[in-house]
Amino acid sequence: MRRSWSPFNITSVVAGFAFLYLPIVLLVIYSFNGSRLVTVWGGFSTKWYGELLRDQAVLDAAWVTLRVAVISASVATVLGTLAATALVRFADFRGRLLFSGMVYAPLVMPDVIMGLALLLLFVAVDLDRGFWTVVLAHITFSMCFVAVVVQSRLVSFDRSLEEAARDLGCPPWKTFFLITLPVIWPAVAAGWMLAFTLSLDDLVIASFTSGPGATTLPMKIYSQVRLGVTPEINAVCTILIAIVSLGVALAAIVTKRREVQKARDERMAAAGSS
């Protein structure tokens, strides 16, 4: 029997969603405000998006952020997938406890400590701070999230598929790319999206590890917000929200189509066997 929602439950859910998403909705609405005063509505206008396209400093920061996010997410996905495979498939190797601790440590470590530790590392090895130090820093913390996501999929993976491929003479590396990787691909793609989003959003670690010519968009936004919120900032944040929302929507559509295709194949296999 389905229980009906009480007024208290409905009020709690509405208040929770309003607390989370109402500020975002207001930010998007005021990005189309025609007035330069952020809190005063001056009519609908898209002129601040035009101003944003003429702001070369913001465009340069956005380009740096996009390159850092794509590179770091791609490398972190590869390393995180390999780390998850090692933790799941080789459960008894020497040093596993230390390795798993090193993988999970950045998940619970404060960003300030992480950024300071990486800064001291780059200074110790005499590596000039710039674009590539930010990339290395983002790879360091985002690969841990990828490892957790992929590991959760590998735990429930049916290893009899790999064993069948091995019995037919398929080498281990070919088995991984032809059997294992296609099955766990949704988790790998989700890990990439998570790493990409975390890189776009990062401010603290990038502030410690960046240098001249490597100002990311969150750093640029923070430096401008300290002088006061402007309509251009609302426009930038709206574009970031749109990019992340589009990525999440595409990932959900692809996952849904794969599930539908899998269910269709299972029905066809069942009909053929009967």
XYZ file of N, CA and C in Angstrom:
822
model
N 0.850 -1.203 0.000
C 0.000 0.000 0.000
C 0.881 1.247 0.000
N 0.599 2.148 -0.916
C 1.394 3.356 -1.041
C 0.961 4.389 -0.011
N 1.923 4.912 0.721
C 1.627 5.922 1.725
C 1.600 7.304 1.087
N 0.614 8.088 1.462
C 0.510 9.445 0.933
C 1.446 10.380 1.691
N 1.865 11.398 1.004
C 2.786 12.360 1.612
C 2.027 13.260 2.577
N 2.607 13.476 3.738
C 2.011 14.373 4.721
C 2.389 15.813 4.394
N 1.642 16.785 4.885
C 2.004 18.197 4.645
C 3.406 18.536 5.125
N 3.834 17.912 6.229
C 5.179 18.180 6.730
C 6.239 17.699 5.742
N 6.039 16.498 5.174
C 7.003 15.978 4.205
C 7.065 16.854 2.960
N 5.902 17.278 2.481
C 5.859 18.129 1.290
C 6.553 19.459 1.566
N 6.277 20.051 2.725
C 6.903 21.321 3.077
C 8.421 21.178 3.202
N 8.867 20.074 3.794
C 10.304 19.849 3.962
C 11.000 19.705 2.616
N 10.389 18.950 1.697
C 10.994 18.751 0.376
C 11.043 20.064 -0.399
N 9.939 20.816 -0.373
C 9.895 22.095 -1.087
C 10.915 23.066 -0.510
N 11.002 23.129 0.820
C 11.965 24.036 1.448
C 13.397 23.624 1.130
N 13.654 22.326 1.102
C 14.998 21.853 0.780
C 15.409 22.188 -0.642
N 14.519 21.927 -1.587
C 14.828 22.251 -2.978
C 14.929 23.759 -3.184
N 14.098 24.527 -2.508
C 14.178 25.984 -2.631
C 15.502 26.504 -2.091
N 15.952 25.944 -0.970
C 17.233 26.359 -0.390
C 18.392 26.045 -1.332
N 18.301 24.921 -2.041
C 19.391 24.506 -2.918
C 19.376 25.234 -4.258
N 18.210 25.386 -4.844
C 18.142 25.811 -6.238
C 17.602 27.220 -6.458
N 16.950 27.815 -5.475
C 16.440 29.174 -5.662
C 17.555 30.187 -5.903
N 18.683 30.133 -5.173
C 19.770 31.075 -5.500
C 20.298 30.906 -6.918
N 20.341 29.670 -7.417
C 20.809 29.443 -8.786
C 19.820 30.029 -9.781
N 18.524 29.847 -9.516
C 17.508 30.401 -10.413
C 17.587 31.922 -10.435
N 17.759 32.538 -9.275
C 17.874 33.990 -9.221
C 19.122 34.478 -9.959
N 20.219 33.735 -9.825
C 21.446 34.111 -10.524
C 21.230 34.089 -12.037
N 20.567 33.053 -12.524
C 20.308 32.952 -13.962
C 19.389 34.076 -14.423
N 18.359 34.372 -13.639
C 17.421 35.432 -14.020
C 18.122 36.780 -14.083
N 18.928 37.098 -13.077
C 19.589 38.403 -13.033
C 20.763 38.504 -13.998
N 21.159 37.389 -14.605
C 22.158 37.496 -15.669
C 21.566 38.153 -16.917
N 20.244 38.187 -17.006
C 19.559 38.859 -18.118
C 18.997 40.208 -17.683
N 19.514 40.745 -16.599
C 19.062 42.043 -16.094
C 19.703 43.164 -16.906
N 18.895 44.101 -17.340
C 19.415 45.201 -18.133
C 20.127 46.254 -17.323
N 19.938 46.259 -16.011
C 20.558 47.261 -15.157
C 21.929 46.782 -14.694
N 22.851 47.723 -14.513
C 24.160 47.372 -13.982
C 24.082 47.053 -12.498
N 23.081 47.593 -11.803
C 22.879 47.261 -10.395
C 22.301 45.854 -10.312
N 23.013 44.974 -9.644
C 22.644 43.560 -9.654
C 21.305 43.318 -8.982
N 20.991 44.070 -7.931
C 19.765 43.835 -7.172
C 18.576 44.635 -7.676
N 18.748 45.417 -8.723
C 17.661 46.229 -9.277
C 17.346 45.734 -10.676
N 16.099 45.305 -10.877
C 15.712 44.779 -12.182
C 15.484 45.930 -13.151
N 16.192 45.920 -14.277
C 16.075 46.981 -15.266
C 15.541 46.521 -16.596
N 14.850 45.366 -16.605
C 14.303 44.847 -17.849
C 15.177 43.734 -18.425
N 14.554 42.945 -19.297
C 15.268 41.811 -19.891
C 16.278 42.308 -20.926
N 17.496 41.774 -20.839
C 18.545 42.159 -21.780
C 19.625 41.082 -21.799
N 20.239 40.923 -22.968
C 21.364 39.979 -23.105
C 22.682 40.724 -23.339
N 22.703 42.004 -23.010
C 23.896 42.793 -23.328
C 25.100 42.368 -22.502
N 24.857 41.801 -21.303
C 26.003 41.419 -20.478
C 26.722 40.208 -21.051
N 26.002 39.385 -21.791
C 26.664 38.281 -22.489
C 27.539 38.818 -23.622
N 27.067 39.885 -24.253
C 27.900 40.529 -25.257
C 29.128 41.173 -24.647
N 28.939 41.818 -23.506
C 30.090 42.395 -22.799
C 31.079 41.306 -22.387
N 30.541 40.171 -22.013
C 31.397 39.057 -21.595
C 32.257 38.556 -22.755
N 31.679 38.517 -23.948
C 32.438 38.063 -25.116
C 33.529 39.045 -25.514
N 33.429 40.288 -25.058
C 34.457 41.284 -25.354
C 35.476 41.448 -24.220
N 35.286 40.691 -23.154
C 36.212 40.744 -22.021
C 37.304 39.693 -22.249
N 38.445 40.117 -22.748
C 39.498 39.178 -23.119
C 40.066 38.449 -21.907
N 40.127 39.113 -20.757
C 40.670 38.470 -19.556
C 39.808 37.291 -19.127
N 38.505 37.459 -19.170
C 37.599 36.371 -18.805
C 37.670 35.241 -19.831
N 37.763 35.593 -21.104
C 37.859 34.574 -22.144
C 39.146 33.763 -22.006
N 40.244 34.440 -21.693
C 41.506 33.722 -21.491
C 41.413 32.784 -20.292
N 40.799 33.249 -19.210
C 40.638 32.396 -18.030
C 39.730 31.209 -18.325
N 38.681 31.435 -19.103
C 37.783 30.329 -19.464
C 38.497 29.299 -20.329
N 39.340 29.765 -21.248
C 40.080 28.840 -22.104
C 41.077 28.019 -21.299
N 41.749 28.648 -20.347
C 42.671 27.918 -19.469
C 41.905 26.876 -18.656
N 40.759 27.260 -18.107
C 39.962 26.338 -17.295
C 39.491 25.148 -18.115
N 39.049 25.401 -19.340
C 38.555 24.312 -20.189
C 39.678 23.340 -20.543
N 40.849 23.865 -20.880
C 41.975 22.983 -21.215
C 42.415 22.173 -20.010
N 42.495 22.821 -18.858
C 42.886 22.104 -17.640
C 41.879 20.999 -17.332
N 40.592 21.307 -17.460
C 39.554 20.330 -17.121
C 39.592 19.130 -18.056
N 39.730 19.370 -19.357
C 39.731 18.261 -20.318
C 40.959 17.374 -20.131
N 42.135 17.996 -20.016
C 43.367 17.211 -19.877
C 43.393 16.458 -18.555
N 43.102 17.154 -17.469
C 43.169 16.508 -16.164
C 42.116 15.416 -16.020
N 40.908 15.644 -16.538
C 39.865 14.625 -16.447
C 40.220 13.388 -17.265
N 40.799 13.583 -18.436
C 41.170 12.447 -19.284
C 42.275 11.611 -18.638
N 43.330 12.273 -18.146
C 44.427 11.535 -17.507
C 43.947 10.903 -16.203
N 43.146 11.629 -15.428
C 42.641 11.095 -14.168
C 41.736 9.889 -14.393
N 40.994 9.887 -15.489
C 40.128 8.740 -15.794
C 40.960 7.497 -16.070
N 42.035 7.649 -16.834
C 42.906 6.507 -17.120
C 43.561 5.993 -15.838
N 44.153 6.885 -15.064
C 44.831 6.476 -13.834
C 43.846 5.931 -12.804
N 42.692 6.576 -12.681
C 41.701 6.098 -11.725
C 41.147 4.734 -12.089
N 40.952 4.485 -13.381
C 40.478 3.166 -13.820
C 41.515 2.089 -13.530
N 42.785 2.398 -13.784
C 43.851 1.436 -13.484
C 43.957 1.183 -11.982
N 43.823 2.238 -11.180
C 43.880 2.066 -9.726
C 42.718 1.221 -9.225
N 41.527 1.466 -9.747
C 40.367 0.671 -9.340
C 40.532 -0.788 -9.746
N 41.086 -1.023 -10.930
C 41.323 -2.398 -11.373
C 42.304 -3.105 -10.460
N 43.351 -2.395 -10.062
C 44.337 -3.003 -9.171
C 43.736 -3.328 -7.806
N 42.895 -2.445 -7.281
C 42.301 -2.672 -5.966
C 41.300 -3.819 -5.969
N 40.596 -4.016 -7.084
C 39.561 -5.043 -7.147
C 40.130 -6.390 -7.596
N 40.973 -6.384 -8.617
C 41.443 -7.634 -9.209
C 42.671 -8.207 -8.504
N 43.454 -7.375 -7.842
C 44.664 -7.849 -7.163
C 44.553 -7.496 -5.678
N 43.669 -8.215 -4.996
C 43.318 -7.863 -3.624
C 44.384 -8.244 -2.609
N 45.357 -9.075 -2.978
C 46.305 -9.567 -1.997
C 47.751 -9.154 -2.286
N 47.965 -8.096 -3.091
C 49.343 -7.714 -3.369
C 49.931 -6.947 -2.187
N 51.244 -7.004 -2.064
C 51.930 -6.363 -0.950
C 51.818 -4.833 -1.078
N 51.452 -4.206 0.007
C 51.289 -2.755 0.002
C 49.912 -2.295 -0.415
N 48.951 -3.206 -0.471
C 47.604 -2.819 -0.894
C 46.973 -1.827 0.077
N 47.178 -2.041 1.384
C 46.600 -1.137 2.372
C 47.147 0.276 2.207
N 48.454 0.388 2.000
C 49.062 1.700 1.794
C 48.568 2.328 0.491
N 48.469 1.524 -0.548
C 48.019 2.032 -1.842
C 46.578 2.536 -1.764
N 45.701 1.738 -1.132
C 44.306 2.168 -1.015
C 44.183 3.421 -0.152
N 45.024 3.526 0.897
C 45.000 4.731 1.708
C 45.429 5.958 0.936
N 46.442 5.794 0.062
C 46.888 6.916 -0.761
C 45.837 7.306 -1.789
N 45.059 6.319 -2.257
C 44.003 6.619 -3.228
C 42.857 7.372 -2.568
N 42.475 6.953 -1.353
C 41.312 7.538 -0.701
C 41.629 8.788 0.110
N 42.893 9.029 0.427
C 43.245 10.167 1.285
C 42.778 11.508 0.725
N 42.991 11.807 -0.576
C 42.538 13.117 -1.077
C 41.031 13.327 -1.014
N 40.260 12.250 -0.845
C 38.811 12.403 -0.760
C 38.390 13.099 0.526
N 39.158 12.890 1.592
C 38.792 13.442 2.898
C 39.743 14.547 3.345
N 40.792 14.779 2.581
C 41.762 15.803 2.961
C 41.237 17.192 2.576
N 41.312 18.173 3.477
C 40.867 19.544 3.148
C 41.632 20.104 1.949
N 40.940 20.904 1.152
C 41.560 21.465 -0.048
C 42.758 22.354 0.287
N 42.686 23.037 1.414
C 43.795 23.918 1.788
C 45.067 23.104 2.019
N 44.938 21.998 2.732
C 46.101 21.153 2.991
C 46.602 20.540 1.691
N 45.678 20.113 0.842
C 46.060 19.519 -0.439
C 46.801 20.537 -1.298
N 46.285 21.745 -1.377
C 46.935 22.773 -2.176
C 48.292 23.164 -1.629
N 48.395 23.284 -0.309
C 49.677 23.642 0.298
C 50.710 22.541 0.100
N 50.294 21.281 0.232
C 51.217 20.164 0.042
C 51.741 20.128 -1.388
N 50.857 20.341 -2.354
C 51.292 20.347 -3.752
C 52.201 21.537 -4.041
N 51.885 22.692 -3.433
C 52.751 23.864 -3.605
C 54.154 23.584 -3.089
N 54.261 22.993 -1.903
C 55.573 22.664 -1.345
C 56.309 21.644 -2.213
N 55.547 20.709 -2.807
C 56.167 19.724 -3.693
C 56.744 20.387 -4.928
N 55.985 21.273 -5.542
C 56.468 21.942 -6.754
C 57.666 22.837 -6.450
N 57.649 23.464 -5.280
C 58.794 24.286 -4.894
C 60.014 23.411 -4.634
N 59.810 22.250 -4.002
C 60.934 21.366 -3.671
C 61.612 20.816 -4.915
N 60.817 20.518 -5.961
C 61.399 19.964 -7.198
C 61.744 21.072 -8.182
N 61.605 22.332 -7.752
C 61.956 23.491 -8.573
C 61.171 23.511 -9.886
N 59.861 23.262 -9.767
C 58.981 23.288 -10.928
C 58.205 24.599 -10.922
N 58.393 25.384 -11.973
C 57.721 26.680 -12.056
C 56.212 26.492 -12.113
N 55.512 27.270 -11.299
C 54.056 27.170 -11.276
C 53.460 27.811 -12.522
N 52.486 27.121 -13.076
C 51.836 27.588 -14.295
C 50.735 26.640 -14.712
N 50.515 26.536 -15.987
C 49.414 25.720 -16.512
C 49.561 24.260 -16.106
N 50.768 23.696 -16.276
C 50.945 22.262 -16.059
C 50.938 21.893 -14.588
N 51.308 22.788 -13.716
C 51.203 22.479 -12.287
C 49.740 22.407 -11.861
N 48.896 23.262 -12.440
C 47.464 23.177 -12.152
C 46.903 21.861 -12.673
N 47.324 21.450 -13.865
C 46.868 20.180 -14.427
C 47.275 19.016 -13.521
N 48.532 19.000 -13.095
C 49.002 17.922 -12.219
C 48.236 17.905 -10.901
N 47.960 19.075 -10.360
C 47.210 19.145 -9.102
C 45.793 18.605 -9.276
N 45.153 18.951 -10.366
C 43.784 18.478 -10.594
C 43.757 16.985 -10.863
N 44.767 16.465 -11.537
C 44.843 15.022 -11.745
C 44.979 14.301 -10.407
N 45.761 14.880 -9.507
C 46.037 14.241 -8.224
C 44.773 14.008 -7.416
N 43.884 15.005 -7.349
C 42.701 14.814 -6.513
C 41.511 14.238 -7.274
N 41.420 14.456 -8.578
C 40.250 13.962 -9.305
C 40.341 12.477 -9.639
N 41.565 11.939 -9.777
C 41.687 10.518 -10.078
C 41.150 9.661 -8.937
N 41.155 10.180 -7.721
C 40.622 9.430 -6.587
C 39.119 9.242 -6.711
N 38.415 10.265 -7.174
C 36.974 10.148 -7.378
C 36.664 9.167 -8.504
N 37.465 9.197 -9.556
C 37.264 8.242 -10.654
C 37.474 6.822 -10.157
N 38.502 6.604 -9.333
C 38.786 5.265 -8.817
C 37.620 4.726 -8.003
N 37.001 5.573 -7.192
C 35.866 5.131 -6.378
C 34.683 4.752 -7.253
N 34.392 5.557 -8.270
C 33.254 5.283 -9.150
C 33.472 3.991 -9.935
N 34.644 3.834 -10.523
C 34.922 2.641 -11.326
C 35.013 1.397 -10.447
N 35.563 1.547 -9.254
C 35.677 0.400 -8.352
C 34.302 -0.154 -7.975
N 33.341 0.730 -7.766
C 31.991 0.272 -7.426
C 31.373 -0.547 -8.551
N 31.754 -0.273 -9.786
C 31.239 -1.059 -10.921
C 31.997 -2.362 -11.078
N 33.288 -2.341 -10.840
C 34.082 -3.554 -10.984
C 33.729 -4.599 -9.932
N 33.301 -4.167 -8.751
C 32.953 -5.107 -7.692
C 31.811 -6.021 -8.130
N 30.849 -5.478 -8.879
C 29.696 -6.265 -9.326
C 29.868 -6.834 -10.732
N 31.075 -6.752 -11.277
C 31.324 -7.242 -12.634
C 31.350 -8.772 -12.644
N 30.727 -9.361 -13.650
C 30.692 -10.819 -13.808
C 32.002 -11.275 -14.451
N 32.884 -11.840 -13.656
C 34.199 -12.232 -14.158
C 34.158 -13.468 -15.037
N 33.016 -14.144 -15.090
C 32.922 -15.302 -15.978
C 33.050 -14.894 -17.442
N 32.717 -13.643 -17.762
C 32.885 -13.161 -19.128
C 34.365 -13.100 -19.492
N 35.183 -12.617 -18.568
C 36.623 -12.581 -18.815
C 37.208 -13.996 -18.883
N 36.734 -14.875 -18.007
C 37.242 -16.240 -18.008
C 36.910 -16.948 -19.318
N 35.725 -16.679 -19.862
C 35.353 -17.280 -21.140
C 36.260 -16.775 -22.259
N 36.561 -15.486 -22.240
C 37.454 -14.929 -23.252
C 38.858 -15.506 -23.112
N 39.329 -15.689 -21.872
C 40.651 -16.280 -21.655
C 40.688 -17.722 -22.164
N 39.613 -18.483 -21.915
C 39.563 -19.876 -22.372
C 39.617 -19.977 -23.892
N 39.119 -18.939 -24.560
C 39.139 -18.932 -26.025
C 40.445 -18.383 -26.585
N 41.422 -18.114 -25.707
C 42.744 -17.693 -26.161
C 42.963 -16.206 -26.249
N 42.072 -15.410 -25.660
C 42.220 -13.951 -25.712
C 43.257 -13.511 -24.673
N 44.264 -12.761 -25.043
C 45.269 -12.301 -24.072
C 44.652 -11.324 -23.067
N 45.309 -11.133 -21.912
C 44.725 -10.290 -20.849
C 44.425 -8.871 -21.298
N 45.363 -8.218 -22.019
C 45.137 -6.828 -22.406
C 43.976 -6.712 -23.386
N 43.849 -7.704 -24.275
C 42.751 -7.677 -25.239
C 41.422 -7.975 -24.556
N 41.460 -8.849 -23.546
C 40.249 -9.129 -22.778
C 39.744 -7.876 -22.076
N 40.683 -7.097 -21.529
C 40.282 -5.874 -20.829
C 39.623 -4.885 -21.783
N 40.222 -4.681 -22.968
C 39.696 -3.667 -23.885
C 38.439 -4.129 -24.621
N 38.287 -5.421 -24.854
C 37.142 -5.911 -25.621
C 35.998 -6.405 -24.746
N 36.285 -6.818 -23.517
C 35.246 -7.380 -22.658
C 34.969 -6.475 -21.458
N 36.022 -6.200 -20.688
C 35.830 -5.476 -19.424
C 35.466 -4.017 -19.650
N 36.246 -3.335 -20.473
C 36.043 -1.893 -20.650
C 34.665 -1.548 -21.200
N 34.136 -2.263 -22.218
C 32.776 -1.914 -22.676
C 31.708 -2.083 -21.601
N 31.898 -3.062 -20.705
C 30.898 -3.284 -19.667
C 30.945 -2.184 -18.610
N 32.147 -1.779 -18.231
C 32.284 -0.757 -17.185
C 32.321 0.654 -17.762
N 32.109 0.793 -19.063
C 32.238 2.098 -19.695
C 31.319 3.167 -19.099
N 30.053 2.855 -18.732
C 29.237 3.904 -18.094
C 29.875 4.464 -16.829
N 30.499 3.604 -16.032
C 31.170 4.094 -14.824
C 32.395 4.926 -15.178
N 33.127 4.524 -16.214
C 34.296 5.294 -16.651
C 33.857 6.670 -17.146
N 32.784 6.702 -17.939
C 32.280 7.988 -18.439
C 31.779 8.863 -17.294
N 31.107 8.248 -16.312
C 30.653 9.016 -15.151
C 31.836 9.562 -14.359
N 32.900 8.769 -14.252
C 34.099 9.251 -13.574
C 34.731 10.421 -14.297
N 34.747 10.356 -15.635
C 35.293 11.479 -16.411
C 34.467 12.743 -16.200
N 33.148 12.593 -16.225
C 32.290 13.756 -16.017
C 32.488 14.345 -14.620
N 32.636 13.476 -13.625
C 32.855 13.962 -12.264
C 34.189 14.694 -12.162
N 35.240 14.117 -12.749
C 36.550 14.774 -12.716
C 36.529 16.099 -13.470
N 35.835 16.146 -14.592
C 35.723 17.375 -15.384
C 35.002 18.463 -14.591
N 33.916 18.085 -13.922
C 33.159 19.061 -13.137
C 33.961 19.566 -11.948
N 34.668 18.660 -11.265
C 35.484 19.068 -10.126
C 36.594 20.020 -10.556
N 37.172 19.780 -11.718
C 38.224 20.668 -12.212
C 37.664 22.043 -12.560
N 36.494 22.080 -13.184
C 35.874 23.369 -13.491
C 35.580 24.170 -12.227
N 35.230 23.475 -11.166
C 34.758 24.125 -9.954
C 35.885 24.513 -9.002
N 37.072 23.941 -9.173
C 38.120 24.100 -8.169
C 38.637 25.542 -8.111
N 38.788 26.027 -6.902
C 39.356 27.353 -6.662
C 40.563 27.290 -5.735
N 40.439 26.547 -4.630
C 41.471 26.568 -3.587
C 42.778 25.970 -4.090
N 42.713 24.746 -4.625
C 43.936 24.068 -5.059
C 44.574 24.817 -6.225
N 43.754 25.308 -7.152
C 44.295 26.069 -8.278
C 44.967 27.355 -7.813
N 44.457 27.962 -6.755
C 45.062 29.189 -6.240
C 46.463 28.942 -5.695
N 46.682 27.762 -5.115
C 48.006 27.429 -4.582
C 48.985 27.054 -5.683
N 48.510 26.410 -6.741
C 49.413 25.808 -7.723
C 49.514 26.573 -9.038
N 48.739 27.624 -9.220
C 48.783 28.365 -10.474
C 49.905 29.397 -10.446
N 50.215 29.919 -11.624
C 51.240 30.938 -11.750
C 50.850 31.944 -12.808
N 51.783 32.761 -13.256
C 51.479 33.762 -14.296
C 50.976 33.093 -15.576
N 49.884 33.629 -16.105
C 49.316 33.093 -17.336
C 48.483 31.851 -17.148
N 48.231 31.459 -15.901
C 47.449 30.252 -15.634
C 46.300 30.557 -14.683
N 45.668 31.697 -14.865
C 44.524 32.076 -14.040
C 43.280 31.352 -14.536
N 42.663 30.564 -13.670
C 41.466 29.838 -14.057
C 40.230 30.719 -13.878
N 39.126 30.270 -14.435
C 37.906 31.059 -14.369
C 37.390 31.218 -12.937
N 37.369 30.178 -12.090
C 36.962 30.411 -10.695
C 37.843 31.430 -9.983
N 39.134 31.413 -10.261
C 40.018 32.408 -9.656
C 39.665 33.805 -10.155
N 39.378 33.939 -11.437
C 39.013 35.233 -11.998
C 37.700 35.742 -11.411
N 36.738 34.834 -11.290
C 35.445 35.216 -10.728
C 35.609 35.655 -9.273
N 36.401 34.913 -8.510
C 36.593 35.248 -7.094
C 37.267 36.604 -6.936
N 38.249 36.883 -7.774
C 38.944 38.169 -7.669
C 38.018 39.330 -8.016
N 37.090 39.119 -8.949
C 36.162 40.186 -9.300
C 35.042 40.334 -8.272
N 34.594 39.207 -7.697
C 33.525 39.264 -6.703
C 33.977 40.009 -5.454
N 35.257 39.949 -5.125
C 35.755 40.659 -3.950
C 35.584 42.164 -4.096
N 35.503 42.652 -5.336
C 35.277 44.072 -5.584
C 33.797 44.389 -5.774
N 32.944 43.360 -5.771
C 31.515 43.556 -5.962
C 30.986 42.705 -7.100
N 29.790 42.165 -6.916
C 29.175 41.328 -7.934
C 28.686 42.195 -9.084
N 29.023 41.814 -10.300
C 28.614 42.539 -11.495
C 27.750 41.630 -12.368
N 26.971 42.196 -13.285
C 26.160 41.360 -14.170
C 26.992 40.406 -15.021
N 28.231 40.774 -15.356
C 29.076 39.864 -16.123
C 29.366 38.584 -15.351
N 29.524 38.704 -14.041
C 29.756 37.525 -13.213
C 28.543 36.601 -13.259
N 27.351 37.177 -13.196
C 26.141 36.365 -13.307
C 26.081 35.650 -14.652
N 26.511 36.321 -15.715
C 26.500 35.711 -17.040
C 27.496 34.553 -17.120
N 28.693 34.754 -16.556
C 29.696 33.689 -16.558
C 29.191 32.473 -15.795
N 28.632 32.705 -14.617
C 28.131 31.592 -13.810
C 26.975 30.875 -14.498
N 26.130 31.617 -15.204
C 25.032 30.995 -15.931
C 25.550 30.087 -17.032
N 26.596 30.524 -17.731
C 27.177 29.685 -18.782
C 27.776 28.417 -18.187
N 28.465 28.534 -17.044
C 29.017 27.351 -16.383
C 27.919 26.387 -15.960
N 26.829 26.928 -15.419
C 25.701 26.084 -15.026
C 25.124 25.367 -16.245
N 25.015 26.078 -17.359
C 24.480 25.468 -18.578
C 25.385 24.347 -19.086
N 26.701 24.556 -19.034
C 27.635 23.530 -19.510
C 27.537 22.269 -18.653
N 27.554 22.445 -17.337
C 27.473 21.287 -16.441
C 26.125 20.586 -16.579
N 25.051 21.346 -16.666
C 23.721 20.749 -16.815
C 23.600 19.982 -18.125
N 24.170 20.541 -19.186
C 24.139 19.838 -20.475
C 24.923 18.531 -20.404
N 26.083 18.568 -19.764
C 26.868 17.340 -19.626
C 26.139 16.272 -18.831
N 25.498 16.677 -17.743
C 24.747 15.717 -16.931
C 23.569 15.154 -17.714
N 22.878 16.014 -18.464
C 21.736 15.552 -19.256
C 22.176 14.571 -20.335
N 23.276 14.874 -21.018
C 23.774 13.956 -22.045
C 24.183 12.613 -21.441
N 24.843 12.657 -20.282
C 25.235 11.414 -19.621
C 24.008 10.587 -19.230
N 22.974 11.259 -18.739
C 21.752 10.546 -18.363
C 21.070 9.927 -19.582
N 21.065 10.660 -20.702
C 20.438 10.130 -21.923
C 21.196 8.918 -22.437
N 22.521 9.017 -22.456
C 23.323 7.882 -22.941
C 23.131 6.663 -22.047
N 23.126 6.873 -20.726
C 22.927 5.756 -19.800
C 21.558 5.124 -19.977
N 20.536 5.953 -20.163
C 19.184 5.437 -20.361
C 19.089 4.633 -21.647
N 19.707 5.115 -22.713
C 19.666 4.371 -23.968
C 20.391 3.040 -23.857
N 21.502 3.011 -23.125
C 22.230 1.755 -22.941
C 21.392 0.761 -22.143
N 20.673 1.251 -21.134
C 19.817 0.368 -20.354
C 18.671 -0.177 -21.197
N 18.088 0.676 -22.027
C 17.005 0.219 -22.895
C 17.510 -0.805 -23.904
N 18.698 -0.539 -24.475
C 19.269 -1.472 -25.429
C 19.615 -2.806 -24.769
N 20.133 -2.747 -23.544
C 20.466 -3.969 -22.823
C 19.218 -4.785 -22.531
N 18.137 -4.109 -22.090
C 16.883 -4.812 -21.822
C 16.314 -5.425 -23.103
N 16.441 -4.704 -24.216
C 15.954 -5.219 -25.497
C 16.740 -6.448 -25.927
N 18.063 -6.400 -25.756
C 18.889 -7.557 -26.118
C 18.564 -8.764 -25.242
N 18.313 -8.527 -23.951
C 17.966 -9.638 -23.062
C 16.638 -10.256 -23.448
N 15.668 -9.430 -23.842
C 14.386 -9.976 -24.279
C 14.525 -10.787 -25.570
N 15.350 -10.296 -26.493
C 15.562 -11.015 -27.740
C 16.284 -12.342 -27.479
N 17.256 -12.312 -26.552
C 17.958 -13.565 -26.222
C 17.026 -14.559 -25.565
N 16.140 -14.069 -24.688
C 15.195 -14.972 -24.035
C 14.204 -15.548 -25.041
N 13.771 -14.711 -25.985
C 12.829 -15.199 -27.000
C 13.495 -16.215 -27.931
N 14.779 -15.997 -28.227
C 15.473 -16.936 -29.083
C 15.737 -18.271 -28.428
N 16.029 -18.247 -27.111
C 16.286 -19.501 -26.403
C 15.023 -20.315 -26.188
N 13.884 -19.600 -26.146
C 12.609 -20.325 -25.965
C 12.089 -20.871 -27.284
